Amino acid sequence: MRLRRPSTSAFTVPAAAATAVLLAATSASAAVVTPHSAGLSRLGTCQEKALGVKAAPGGPENVVNISVTNHGGSSCVVDRIPTITFAGLDGSAQTVPPAESGPYTLACGGRACAALRTADPASTEGHFVGTLSVSVDPSHYGVTFGAAAVGMPQGIHVWEPITTLWHRSAASATSALADALG
């Protein structure tokens, strides 16, 4: 399998370690994400227990909608790139458009969305796995979702997976993914 790795990042973690950490996850949640500005640099990283992370079928084949909601009492930051890994596979979904890690602000009660394509529906290459894991910050364990939960009961087809950055709505994330695919 040929998984592309994101461009260099201060948050890069060896793939095996990241997968192990994400698979050890229990439940977590997240919140609305907006670009982090210099004036908000005092905000701390969101506590994982204050975040709600969800994944659901995205409509088109091999597409998953991911959301994070901040259930905490104040704004906080997560990484602007969701880290998405797949059970037993090295690497993570590549960001489209290519981007570097950086802080994103999640407002109190806010929600952010990303879209993930696990494989081109026409692809005959790749692997089928039973789970995918989502982490909204490199310091978090993340949340693992089964294939049926993301609308792929026969297994998650993985070949050159791609994900968007966080967006304010599922429609915006889906549009960004469609734009990236041409």
mmCIF file of N, CA, C and O in Angstrom, residues 85-139:
data_model
loop_
_atom_site.group_PDB
_atom_site.id
_atom_site.type_symbol
_atom_site.label_atom_id
_atom_site.label_comp_id
_atom_site.label_asym_id
_atom_site.label_seq_id
_atom_site.Cartn_x
_atom_site.Cartn_y
_atom_site.Cartn_z
ATOM 1 N N THR A 85 -5.624 7.777 11.242
ATOM 2 C CA THR A 85 -4.854 6.572 10.958
ATOM 3 C C THR A 85 -5.805 5.397 10.790
ATOM 4 O O THR A 85 -6.978 5.465 11.162
ATOM 5 N N PHE A 86 -5.265 4.308 10.259
ATOM 6 C CA PHE A 86 -6.073 3.137 9.933
ATOM 7 C C PHE A 86 -5.452 1.901 10.578
ATOM 8 O O PHE A 86 -4.234 1.706 10.497
ATOM 9 N N ALA A 87 -6.284 1.062 11.191
ATOM 10 C CA ALA A 87 -5.816 -0.106 11.939
ATOM 11 C C ALA A 87 -4.809 -0.931 11.150
ATOM 12 O O ALA A 87 -5.087 -1.362 10.031
ATOM 13 N N GLY A 88 -3.632 -1.132 11.740
ATOM 14 C CA GLY A 88 -2.628 -2.011 11.156
ATOM 15 C C GLY A 88 -1.834 -1.425 10.006
ATOM 16 O O GLY A 88 -0.979 -2.108 9.446
ATOM 17 N N LEU A 89 -2.092 -0.178 9.621
ATOM 18 C CA LEU A 89 -1.384 0.424 8.493
ATOM 19 C C LEU A 89 -0.492 1.552 8.980
ATOM 20 O O LEU A 89 -0.841 2.281 9.909
ATOM 21 N N ASP A 90 0.654 1.711 8.345
ATOM 22 C CA ASP A 90 1.552 2.821 8.665
ATOM 23 C C ASP A 90 1.061 4.085 7.988
ATOM 24 O O ASP A 90 0.467 4.040 6.917
ATOM 25 N N GLY A 91 1.341 5.211 8.587
ATOM 26 C CA GLY A 91 1.011 6.498 7.977
ATOM 27 C C GLY A 91 -0.355 6.994 8.376
ATOM 28 O O GLY A 91 -1.087 6.363 9.121
ATOM 29 N N SER A 92 -0.672 8.164 7.860
ATOM 30 C CA SER A 92 -1.959 8.778 8.146
ATOM 31 C C SER A 92 -2.470 9.443 6.875
ATOM 32 O O SER A 92 -1.740 9.561 5.889
ATOM 33 N N ALA A 93 -3.716 9.877 6.912
ATOM 34 C CA ALA A 93 -4.300 10.540 5.749
ATOM 35 C C ALA A 93 -3.529 11.836 5.468
ATOM 36 O O ALA A 93 -3.193 12.581 6.374
ATOM 37 N N GLN A 94 -3.264 12.095 4.196
ATOM 38 C CA GLN A 94 -2.568 13.302 3.776
ATOM 39 C C GLN A 94 -3.558 14.465 3.708
ATOM 40 O O GLN A 94 -4.699 14.302 3.318
ATOM 41 N N THR A 95 -3.086 15.637 4.073
ATOM 42 C CA THR A 95 -3.942 16.820 4.072
ATOM 43 C C THR A 95 -4.024 17.427 2.674
ATOM 44 O O THR A 95 -3.019 17.554 1.990
ATOM 45 N N VAL A 96 -5.245 17.783 2.271
ATOM 46 C CA VAL A 96 -5.442 18.523 1.030
ATOM 47 C C VAL A 96 -6.192 19.805 1.357
ATOM 48 O O VAL A 96 -7.178 19.765 2.084
ATOM 49 N N PRO A 97 -5.716 20.940 0.888
ATOM 50 C CA PRO A 97 -4.428 21.104 0.234
ATOM 51 C C PRO A 97 -3.311 20.852 1.248
ATOM 52 O O PRO A 97 -3.541 20.896 2.458
ATOM 53 N N PRO A 98 -2.092 20.576 0.759
ATOM 54 C CA PRO A 98 -0.978 20.339 1.680
ATOM 55 C C PRO A 98 -0.849 21.499 2.669
ATOM 56 O O PRO A 98 -0.989 22.660 2.304
ATOM 57 N N ALA A 99 -0.626 21.172 3.935
ATOM 58 C CA ALA A 99 -0.552 22.194 4.982
ATOM 59 C C ALA A 99 0.348 21.710 6.098
ATOM 60 O O ALA A 99 0.581 20.511 6.249
ATOM 61 N N GLU A 100 0.832 22.644 6.870
ATOM 62 C CA GLU A 100 1.642 22.344 8.043
ATOM 63 C C GLU A 100 0.744 22.339 9.278
ATOM 64 O O GLU A 100 -0.280 23.018 9.311
ATOM 65 N N SER A 101 1.169 21.630 10.294
ATOM 66 C CA SER A 101 0.456 21.648 11.564
ATOM 67 C C SER A 101 0.497 23.041 12.153
ATOM 68 O O SER A 101 1.408 23.812 11.875
ATOM 69 N N GLY A 102 -0.479 23.346 12.959
ATOM 70 C CA GLY A 102 -0.541 24.635 13.636
ATOM 71 C C GLY A 102 -1.765 24.658 14.534
ATOM 72 O O GLY A 102 -2.663 23.837 14.390
ATOM 73 N N PRO A 103 -1.803 25.576 15.471
ATOM 74 C CA PRO A 103 -2.946 25.628 16.390
ATOM 75 C C PRO A 103 -4.194 26.213 15.737
ATOM 76 O O PRO A 103 -4.106 27.126 14.934
ATOM 77 N N TYR A 104 -5.326 25.644 16.095
ATOM 78 C CA TYR A 104 -6.631 26.165 15.687
ATOM 79 C C TYR A 104 -7.478 26.339 16.936
ATOM 80 O O TYR A 104 -7.510 25.476 17.799
ATOM 81 N N THR A 105 -8.175 27.436 17.006
ATOM 82 C CA THR A 105 -8.996 27.739 18.169
ATOM 83 C C THR A 105 -10.362 27.085 18.050
ATOM 84 O O THR A 105 -11.019 27.178 17.021
ATOM 85 N N LEU A 106 -10.779 26.459 19.136
ATOM 86 C CA LEU A 106 -12.116 25.872 19.248
ATOM 87 C C LEU A 106 -12.875 26.703 20.275
ATOM 88 O O LEU A 106 -12.506 26.757 21.441
ATOM 89 N N ALA A 107 -13.903 27.367 19.844
ATOM 90 C CA ALA A 107 -14.704 28.190 20.757
ATOM 91 C C ALA A 107 -15.454 27.293 21.739
ATOM 92 O O ALA A 107 -15.746 26.132 21.442
ATOM 93 N N CYS A 108 -15.778 27.829 22.876
ATOM 94 C CA CYS A 108 -16.592 27.113 23.853
ATOM 95 C C CYS A 108 -17.924 26.748 23.200
ATOM 96 O O CYS A 108 -18.626 27.615 22.686
ATOM 97 N N GLY A 109 -18.246 25.470 23.149
ATOM 98 C CA GLY A 109 -19.480 25.013 22.515
ATOM 99 C C GLY A 109 -19.402 24.936 21.012
ATOM 100 O O GLY A 109 -20.377 24.572 20.354
ATOM 101 N N GLY A 110 -18.247 25.262 20.445
ATOM 102 C CA GLY A 110 -18.087 25.290 18.996
ATOM 103 C C GLY A 110 -17.875 23.917 18.377
ATOM 104 O O GLY A 110 -17.549 22.949 19.055
ATOM 105 N N ARG A 111 -18.076 23.866 17.077
ATOM 106 C CA ARG A 111 -17.955 22.616 16.324
ATOM 107 C C ARG A 111 -17.145 22.872 15.069
ATOM 108 O O ARG A 111 -17.283 23.910 14.432
ATOM 109 N N ALA A 112 -16.305 21.901 14.703
ATOM 110 C CA ALA A 112 -15.538 21.963 13.464
ATOM 111 C C ALA A 112 -15.716 20.648 12.729
ATOM 112 O O ALA A 112 -15.990 19.611 13.334
ATOM 113 N N CYS A 113 -15.559 20.701 11.399
ATOM 114 C CA CYS A 113 -15.782 19.526 10.572
ATOM 115 C C CYS A 113 -14.642 19.338 9.578
ATOM 116 O O CYS A 113 -14.046 20.309 9.110
ATOM 117 N N ALA A 114 -14.368 18.089 9.252
ATOM 118 C CA ALA A 114 -13.397 17.736 8.218
ATOM 119 C C ALA A 114 -14.008 16.617 7.396
ATOM 120 O O ALA A 114 -14.903 15.897 7.852
ATOM 121 N N ALA A 115 -13.529 16.480 6.169
ATOM 122 C CA ALA A 115 -13.979 15.395 5.299
ATOM 123 C C ALA A 115 -12.778 14.519 4.968
ATOM 124 O O ALA A 115 -11.678 15.023 4.723
ATOM 125 N N LEU A 116 -12.986 13.219 4.969
ATOM 126 C CA LEU A 116 -11.949 12.230 4.705
ATOM 127 C C LEU A 116 -12.367 11.344 3.537
ATOM 128 O O LEU A 116 -13.495 10.868 3.503
ATOM 129 N N ARG A 117 -11.464 11.172 2.575
ATOM 130 C CA ARG A 117 -11.679 10.158 1.530
ATOM 131 C C ARG A 117 -10.648 9.081 1.776
ATOM 132 O O ARG A 117 -9.455 9.334 1.754
ATOM 133 N N THR A 118 -11.102 7.858 2.012
ATOM 134 C CA THR A 118 -10.195 6.762 2.346
ATOM 135 C C THR A 118 -9.543 6.150 1.118
ATOM 136 O O THR A 118 -8.428 5.646 1.205
ATOM 137 N N ALA A 119 -10.248 6.160 -0.009
ATOM 138 C CA ALA A 119 -9.720 5.606 -1.253
ATOM 139 C C ALA A 119 -10.579 6.084 -2.416
ATOM 140 O O ALA A 119 -11.771 6.318 -2.260
ATOM 141 N N ASP A 120 -9.963 6.212 -3.574
ATOM 142 C CA ASP A 120 -10.720 6.521 -4.785
ATOM 143 C C ASP A 120 -11.632 5.326 -5.058
ATOM 144 O O ASP A 120 -11.170 4.182 -5.075
ATOM 145 N N PRO A 121 -12.933 5.545 -5.250
ATOM 146 C CA PRO A 121 -13.842 4.420 -5.497
ATOM 147 C C PRO A 121 -13.435 3.549 -6.683
ATOM 148 O O PRO A 121 -13.740 2.354 -6.704
ATOM 149 N N ALA A 122 -12.724 4.113 -7.652
ATOM 150 C CA ALA A 122 -12.302 3.342 -8.817
ATOM 151 C C ALA A 122 -11.028 2.530 -8.573
ATOM 152 O O ALA A 122 -10.666 1.684 -9.394
ATOM 153 N N SER A 123 -10.378 2.756 -7.448
ATOM 154 C CA SER A 123 -9.112 2.083 -7.163
ATOM 155 C C SER A 123 -9.303 0.594 -6.912
ATOM 156 O O SER A 123 -10.196 0.178 -6.177
ATOM 157 N N THR A 124 -8.438 -0.185 -7.527
ATOM 158 C CA THR A 124 -8.440 -1.631 -7.282
ATOM 159 C C THR A 124 -7.297 -2.005 -6.335
ATOM 160 O O THR A 124 -7.150 -3.158 -5.978
ATOM 161 N N GLU A 125 -6.502 -1.016 -5.958
ATOM 162 C CA GLU A 125 -5.400 -1.248 -5.042
ATOM 163 C C GLU A 125 -5.814 -0.856 -3.630
ATOM 164 O O GLU A 125 -6.823 -0.201 -3.435
ATOM 165 N N GLY A 126 -4.996 -1.254 -2.672
ATOM 166 C CA GLY A 126 -5.233 -0.844 -1.299
ATOM 167 C C GLY A 126 -5.510 -2.007 -0.379
ATOM 168 O O GLY A 126 -5.328 -3.170 -0.728
ATOM 169 N N HIS A 127 -5.958 -1.653 0.805
ATOM 170 C CA HIS A 127 -6.256 -2.617 1.859
ATOM 171 C C HIS A 127 -7.642 -2.331 2.416
ATOM 172 O O HIS A 127 -8.165 -1.230 2.284
ATOM 173 N N PHE A 128 -8.187 -3.334 3.077
ATOM 174 C CA PHE A 128 -9.435 -3.161 3.808
ATOM 175 C C PHE A 128 -9.124 -3.361 5.284
ATOM 176 O O PHE A 128 -8.482 -4.348 5.650
ATOM 177 N N VAL A 129 -9.536 -2.398 6.101
ATOM 178 C CA VAL A 129 -9.290 -2.467 7.537
ATOM 179 C C VAL A 129 -10.611 -2.336 8.282
ATOM 180 O O VAL A 129 -11.608 -1.891 7.712
ATOM 181 N N GLY A 130 -10.594 -2.694 9.548
ATOM 182 C CA GLY A 130 -11.818 -2.673 10.348
ATOM 183 C C GLY A 130 -12.078 -1.386 11.095
ATOM 184 O O GLY A 130 -13.206 -1.142 11.517
ATOM 185 N N THR A 131 -11.034 -0.548 11.270
ATOM 186 C CA THR A 131 -11.226 0.682 12.039
ATOM 187 C C THR A 131 -10.374 1.822 11.504
ATOM 188 O O THR A 131 -9.376 1.599 10.816
ATOM 189 N N LEU A 132 -10.811 3.028 11.850
ATOM 190 C CA LEU A 132 -9.986 4.220 11.642
ATOM 191 C C LEU A 132 -10.012 4.993 12.949
ATOM 192 O O LEU A 132 -10.947 4.887 13.731
ATOM 193 N N SER A 133 -8.930 5.732 13.202
ATOM 194 C CA SER A 133 -8.819 6.509 14.438
ATOM 195 C C SER A 133 -8.590 7.968 14.105
ATOM 196 O O SER A 133 -7.880 8.295 13.156
ATOM 197 N N VAL A 134 -9.211 8.844 14.901
ATOM 198 C CA VAL A 134 -9.116 10.284 14.698
ATOM 199 C C VAL A 134 -8.582 10.922 15.973
ATOM 200 O O VAL A 134 -9.109 10.691 17.061
ATOM 201 N N SER A 135 -7.543 11.742 15.820
ATOM 202 C CA SER A 135 -7.019 12.534 16.928
ATOM 203 C C SER A 135 -7.023 13.991 16.481
ATOM 204 O O SER A 135 -6.578 14.300 15.379
ATOM 205 N N VAL A 136 -7.523 14.876 17.334
ATOM 206 C CA VAL A 136 -7.596 16.293 16.976
ATOM 207 C C VAL A 136 -6.381 17.072 17.452
ATOM 208 O O VAL A 136 -6.232 18.245 17.113
ATOM 209 N N ASP A 137 -5.510 16.412 18.210
ATOM 210 C CA ASP A 137 -4.281 17.048 18.679
ATOM 211 C C ASP A 137 -3.247 15.957 18.927
ATOM 212 O O ASP A 137 -3.608 14.872 19.411
ATOM 213 N N PRO A 138 -1.983 16.203 18.606
ATOM 214 C CA PRO A 138 -0.952 15.178 18.800
ATOM 215 C C PRO A 138 -0.807 14.716 20.253
ATOM 216 O O PRO A 138 -0.331 13.615 20.500
ATOM 217 N N SER A 139 -1.239 15.520 21.223
ATOM 218 C CA SER A 139 -1.131 15.128 22.623
ATOM 219 C C SER A 139 -2.295 14.247 23.079
ATOM 220 O O SER A 139 -2.300 13.775 24.213
#
